[in-house]
Amino acid sequence: MAENERNNDTLKENIVYVGKKPTMNYVLAVVTQFNSGVPEVTIKARGNAISRAVDVKEIVQNKFMPGLKEKGIKTSSEEITNEDGTRSKVSAIQIVLGK
Amino acid sequence: MAENERNNDTLKENIVYVGKKPTMNYVLAVVTQFNSGVPEVTIKARGNAISRAVDVKEIVQNKFMPGLKEKGIKTSSEEITNEDGTRSKVSAIQIVLGK
């Protein structure tokens, strides 16, 4: 219990940001967070990484932790500033998995 | 009303499959379906097209039809047969928008 409290404190929001690394890196990150005792993990991604975020969710649920429940999937639009200073919109996804 | 019934009949499931074409093609397909009178449209995609499906949803909701509600987002895994006969798993998404 004291162990769980400590982990909840250090990883308060339990978010895994999915980017361009291999999918299994993020799968491992999610599984590690659950094994550290947190009850929920949020997977976030933007743009092209959205597909990879869905892969991460499916692999975690189907191969590693079949008991996990999907607590919600939300999409949104975020505005980013490009290298040349112009602004453009990019889609984002947020997937919450819980025990 | 008769008009709506006819369209509901021909486009019974009101599904837009998102693939590799430009995003706006699919945005137009979704908006066209709603304008034909159907109350719900489902956006489906697999693999890398998942990111584009989320873009389609965000653009339809934010630019074209701000009154639309998100009725649900589901993800799943599907098994596909590759060209060489091997089978692999691919993630899929299904987004339901409704009036």
PDB file of C-alpha atoms in Angstrom, chain A residues 47-52 54-59 61-63 70 73-77 89-93 95, chain B residues 47-52 54-59 61-63 70 73-77 89-93 95:
ATOM      1  CA  GLY A  47      -1.237  13.290 -35.734  1.00  0.00           C
ATOM      2  CA  ASN A  48       0.189  10.190 -37.394  1.00  0.00           C
ATOM      3  CA  ALA A  49       1.029   8.640 -34.029  1.00  0.00           C
ATOM      4  CA  ILE A  50      -2.701   8.166 -33.356  1.00  0.00           C
ATOM      5  CA  SER A  51      -2.660   4.854 -35.251  1.00  0.00           C
ATOM      6  CA  ARG A  52       0.259   3.681 -33.113  1.00  0.00           C
ATOM      7  CA  VAL A  54      -4.490   2.410 -30.951  1.00  0.00           C
ATOM      8  CA  ASP A  55      -1.981  -0.398 -31.668  1.00  0.00           C
ATOM      9  CA  VAL A  56      -0.516   0.081 -28.171  1.00  0.00           C
ATOM     10  CA  LYS A  57      -3.944  -0.156 -26.576  1.00  0.00           C
ATOM     11  CA  GLU A  58      -4.882  -3.277 -28.548  1.00  0.00           C
ATOM     12  CA  ILE A  59      -1.590  -5.054 -27.842  1.00  0.00           C
ATOM     13  CA  GLN A  61      -5.271  -5.477 -23.826  1.00  0.00           C
ATOM     14  CA  ASN A  62      -5.016  -8.535 -26.066  1.00  0.00           C
ATOM     15  CA  LYS A  63      -1.536  -9.845 -25.294  1.00  0.00           C
ATOM     16  CA  GLU A  70     -11.274   0.599 -21.634  1.00  0.00           C
ATOM     17  CA  ILE A  73     -11.545   7.245 -25.763  1.00  0.00           C
ATOM     18  CA  LYS A  74     -11.605  10.940 -26.602  1.00  0.00           C
ATOM     19  CA  THR A  75     -10.424  12.805 -29.664  1.00  0.00           C
ATOM     20  CA  SER A  76      -9.669  16.506 -29.937  1.00  0.00           C
ATOM     21  CA  SER A  77      -7.975  19.112 -32.133  1.00  0.00           C
ATOM     22  CA  LYS A  89      -4.373  22.057 -36.443  1.00  0.00           C
ATOM     23  CA  VAL A  90      -3.607  18.490 -35.561  1.00  0.00           C
ATOM     24  CA  SER A  91      -5.917  15.785 -34.250  1.00  0.00           C
ATOM     25  CA  ALA A  92      -5.197  14.105 -30.932  1.00  0.00           C
ATOM     26  CA  ILE A  93      -6.442  11.007 -29.130  1.00  0.00           C
ATOM     27  CA  ILE A  95      -7.274   6.469 -24.453  1.00  0.00           C
TER      28      ILE A  95
ATOM     29  CA  GLY B  47      -3.929   0.578 -39.618  1.00  0.00           C
ATOM     30  CA  ASN B  48      -2.288   3.841 -40.623  1.00  0.00           C
ATOM     31  CA  ALA B  49      -5.609   5.256 -41.841  1.00  0.00           C
ATOM     32  CA  ILE B  50      -6.796   5.462 -38.209  1.00  0.00           C
ATOM     33  CA  SER B  51      -5.114   8.864 -37.820  1.00  0.00           C
ATOM     34  CA  ARG B  52      -6.909  10.109 -40.919  1.00  0.00           C
ATOM     35  CA  VAL B  54      -9.761  10.965 -36.457  1.00  0.00           C
ATOM     36  CA  ASP B  55      -8.891  13.951 -38.692  1.00  0.00           C
ATOM     37  CA  VAL B  56     -12.130  13.386 -40.647  1.00  0.00           C
ATOM     38  CA  LYS B  57     -14.173  13.328 -37.450  1.00  0.00           C
ATOM     39  CA  GLU B  58     -12.528  16.489 -36.087  1.00  0.00           C
ATOM     40  CA  ILE B  59     -12.907  18.421 -39.356  1.00  0.00           C
ATOM     41  CA  GLN B  61     -17.395  18.406 -36.234  1.00  0.00           C
ATOM     42  CA  ASN B  62     -15.329  21.588 -36.026  1.00  0.00           C
ATOM     43  CA  LYS B  63     -15.699  23.059 -39.502  1.00  0.00           C
ATOM     44  CA  GLU B  70     -19.985  11.871 -30.903  1.00  0.00           C
ATOM     45  CA  ILE B  73     -15.537   5.448 -30.432  1.00  0.00           C
ATOM     46  CA  LYS B  74     -14.497   1.801 -30.461  1.00  0.00           C
ATOM     47  CA  THR B  75     -11.201   0.169 -31.313  1.00  0.00           C
ATOM     48  CA  SER B  76     -10.587  -3.450 -32.224  1.00  0.00           C
ATOM     49  CA  SER B  77      -8.055  -5.835 -33.729  1.00  0.00           C
ATOM     50  CA  LYS B  89      -3.147  -8.329 -36.890  1.00  0.00           C
ATOM     51  CA  VAL B  90      -4.118  -4.778 -37.576  1.00  0.00           C
ATOM     52  CA  SER B  91      -5.876  -2.266 -35.322  1.00  0.00           C
ATOM     53  CA  ALA B  92      -9.162  -0.739 -36.374  1.00  0.00           C
ATOM     54  CA  ILE B  93     -11.302   2.176 -35.234  1.00  0.00           C
ATOM     55  CA  ILE B  95     -16.320   6.406 -34.799  1.00  0.00           C
TER      56      ILE B  95
END
